CSV table of C-alpha atoms in Angstrom, one decimal:
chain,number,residue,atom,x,y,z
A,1,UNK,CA,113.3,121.8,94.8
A,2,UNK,CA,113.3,122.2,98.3
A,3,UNK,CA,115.4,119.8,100.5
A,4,UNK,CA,112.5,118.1,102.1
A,5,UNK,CA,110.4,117.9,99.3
A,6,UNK,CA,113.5,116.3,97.2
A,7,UNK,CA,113.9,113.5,100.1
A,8,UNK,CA,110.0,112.9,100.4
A,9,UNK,CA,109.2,112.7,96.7
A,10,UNK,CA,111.9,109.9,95.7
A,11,UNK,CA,109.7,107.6,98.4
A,12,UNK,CA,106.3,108.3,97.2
A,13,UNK,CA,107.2,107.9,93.5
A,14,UNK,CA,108.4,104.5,94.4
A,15,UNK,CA,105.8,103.1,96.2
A,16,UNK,CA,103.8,104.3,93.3
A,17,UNK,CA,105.6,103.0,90.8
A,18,UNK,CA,105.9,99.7,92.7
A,19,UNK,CA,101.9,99.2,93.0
A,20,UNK,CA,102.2,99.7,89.6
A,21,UNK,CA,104.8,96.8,89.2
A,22,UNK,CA,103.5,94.8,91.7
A,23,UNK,CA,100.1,94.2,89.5
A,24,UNK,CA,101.9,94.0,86.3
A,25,UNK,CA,104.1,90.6,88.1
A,26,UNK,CA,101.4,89.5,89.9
A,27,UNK,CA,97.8,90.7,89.4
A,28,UNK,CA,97.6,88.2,86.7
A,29,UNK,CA,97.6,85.3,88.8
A,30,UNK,CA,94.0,85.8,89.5
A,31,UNK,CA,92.8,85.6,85.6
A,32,UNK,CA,94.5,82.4,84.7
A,33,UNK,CA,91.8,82.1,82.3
A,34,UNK,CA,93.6,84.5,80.1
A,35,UNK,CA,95.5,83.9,76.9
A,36,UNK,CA,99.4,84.4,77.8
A,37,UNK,CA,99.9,86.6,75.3
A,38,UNK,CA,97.4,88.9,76.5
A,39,UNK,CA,98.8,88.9,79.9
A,40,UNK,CA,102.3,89.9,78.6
A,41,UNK,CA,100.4,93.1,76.8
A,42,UNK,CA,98.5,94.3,80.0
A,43,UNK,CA,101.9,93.9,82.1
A,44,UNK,CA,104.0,95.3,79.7
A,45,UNK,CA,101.2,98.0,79.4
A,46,UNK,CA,100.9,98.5,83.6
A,47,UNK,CA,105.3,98.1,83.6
A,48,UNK,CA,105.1,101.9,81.6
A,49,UNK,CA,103.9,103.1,84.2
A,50,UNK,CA,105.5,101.7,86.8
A,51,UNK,CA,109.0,103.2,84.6
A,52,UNK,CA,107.9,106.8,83.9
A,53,UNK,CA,107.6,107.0,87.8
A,54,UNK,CA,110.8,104.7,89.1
A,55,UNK,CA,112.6,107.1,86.6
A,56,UNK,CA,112.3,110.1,88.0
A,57,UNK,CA,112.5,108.5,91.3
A,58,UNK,CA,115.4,107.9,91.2
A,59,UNK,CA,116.8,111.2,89.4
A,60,UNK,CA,115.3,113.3,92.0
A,61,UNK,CA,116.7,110.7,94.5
A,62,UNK,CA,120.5,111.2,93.6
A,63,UNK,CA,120.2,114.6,94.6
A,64,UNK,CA,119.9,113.3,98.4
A,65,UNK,CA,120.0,109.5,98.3
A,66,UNK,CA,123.2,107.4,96.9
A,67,UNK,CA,122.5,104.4,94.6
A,68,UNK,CA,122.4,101.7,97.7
A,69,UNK,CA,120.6,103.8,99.4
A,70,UNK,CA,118.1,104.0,96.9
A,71,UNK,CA,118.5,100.4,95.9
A,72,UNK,CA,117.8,99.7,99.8
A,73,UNK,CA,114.5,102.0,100.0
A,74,UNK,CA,113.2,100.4,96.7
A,75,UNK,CA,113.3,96.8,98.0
A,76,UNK,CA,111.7,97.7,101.6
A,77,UNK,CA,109.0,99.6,99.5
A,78,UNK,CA,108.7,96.6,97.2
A,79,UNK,CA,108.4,94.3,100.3
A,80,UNK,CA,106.0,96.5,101.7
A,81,UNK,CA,103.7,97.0,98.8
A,82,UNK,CA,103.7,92.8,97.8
A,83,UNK,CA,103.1,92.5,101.5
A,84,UNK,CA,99.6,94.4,101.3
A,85,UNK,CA,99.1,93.2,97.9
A,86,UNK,CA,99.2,89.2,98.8
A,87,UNK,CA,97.1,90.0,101.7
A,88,UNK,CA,94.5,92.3,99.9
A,89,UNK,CA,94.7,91.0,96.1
A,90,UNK,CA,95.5,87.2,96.3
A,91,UNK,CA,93.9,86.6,99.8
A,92,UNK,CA,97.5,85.3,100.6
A,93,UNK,CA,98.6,84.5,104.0
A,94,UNK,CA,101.4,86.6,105.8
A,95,UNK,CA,103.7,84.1,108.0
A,96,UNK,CA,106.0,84.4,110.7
A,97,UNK,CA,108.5,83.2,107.8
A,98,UNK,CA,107.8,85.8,105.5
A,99,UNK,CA,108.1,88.6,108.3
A,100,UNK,CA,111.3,87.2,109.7
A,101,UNK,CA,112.5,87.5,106.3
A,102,UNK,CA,111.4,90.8,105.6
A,103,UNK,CA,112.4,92.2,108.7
A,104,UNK,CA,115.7,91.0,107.4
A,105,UNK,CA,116.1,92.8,104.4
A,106,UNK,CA,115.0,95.7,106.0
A,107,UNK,CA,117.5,95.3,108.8
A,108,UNK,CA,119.8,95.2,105.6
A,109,UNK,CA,118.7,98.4,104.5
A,110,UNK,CA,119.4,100.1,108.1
A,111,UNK,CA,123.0,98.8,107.7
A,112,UNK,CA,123.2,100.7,104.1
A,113,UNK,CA,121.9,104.2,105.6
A,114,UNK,CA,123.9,103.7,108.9
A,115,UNK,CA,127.4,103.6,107.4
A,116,UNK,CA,130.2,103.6,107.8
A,117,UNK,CA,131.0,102.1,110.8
């Protein structure tokens, strides 16, 4: 695999498979109608796909990437992704608090890539 194509792909399997995730958590919250039971199935069902892409993602990813590094990309992703989702999905507010907190994490995730001091 070419170099750029084996730093590119790790990325946009993740925020695939993290849309994927995102809706198996946390779609249900809008059809609280539904039997629990059945909402385990349909998560558990969506969660499949959400593996046979983190997977790879990360396999391809440890040809570039370290573990932390690919631990820190995953949570900014994820942050990113539920981000959009609340907004889009649950019609959930964004704060101030939420982005300070984000921002955070992702300052955290800077630190992992920009080591060592």
């Amino acid at each position: 695999m070419p170099t750029s194509w084996t730093a590119t792909a790790p990325i946009l399997m993740l925020i695939a498979s993290n849309v994927f995730m995102t809706f198996a958590w946390y779609g249900q919250l809008k059809v609280e109608h539904r039997p629990m039971w059945l909402i385990l199935l349909i998560s558990w069902g969506i969660a499949f796909f959400e593996y046979c892409l983190a997977v790879p993602a990360n396999r391809i990813g440890r040809l570039i990437y370290d573990p932390a590094e690919l631990k820190a990309l995953q949570e900014v992703i994820t942050l990113s992704v539920f981000a959009v989702f609340s907004v889009t999905w649950l019609k959930e507010p964004v704060t101030p608090n939420h982005l300070i907190g984000f921002a955070l994490i992702a300052l955290g995730a800077f630190f992992v890539f920009k080591g060592p001091f």
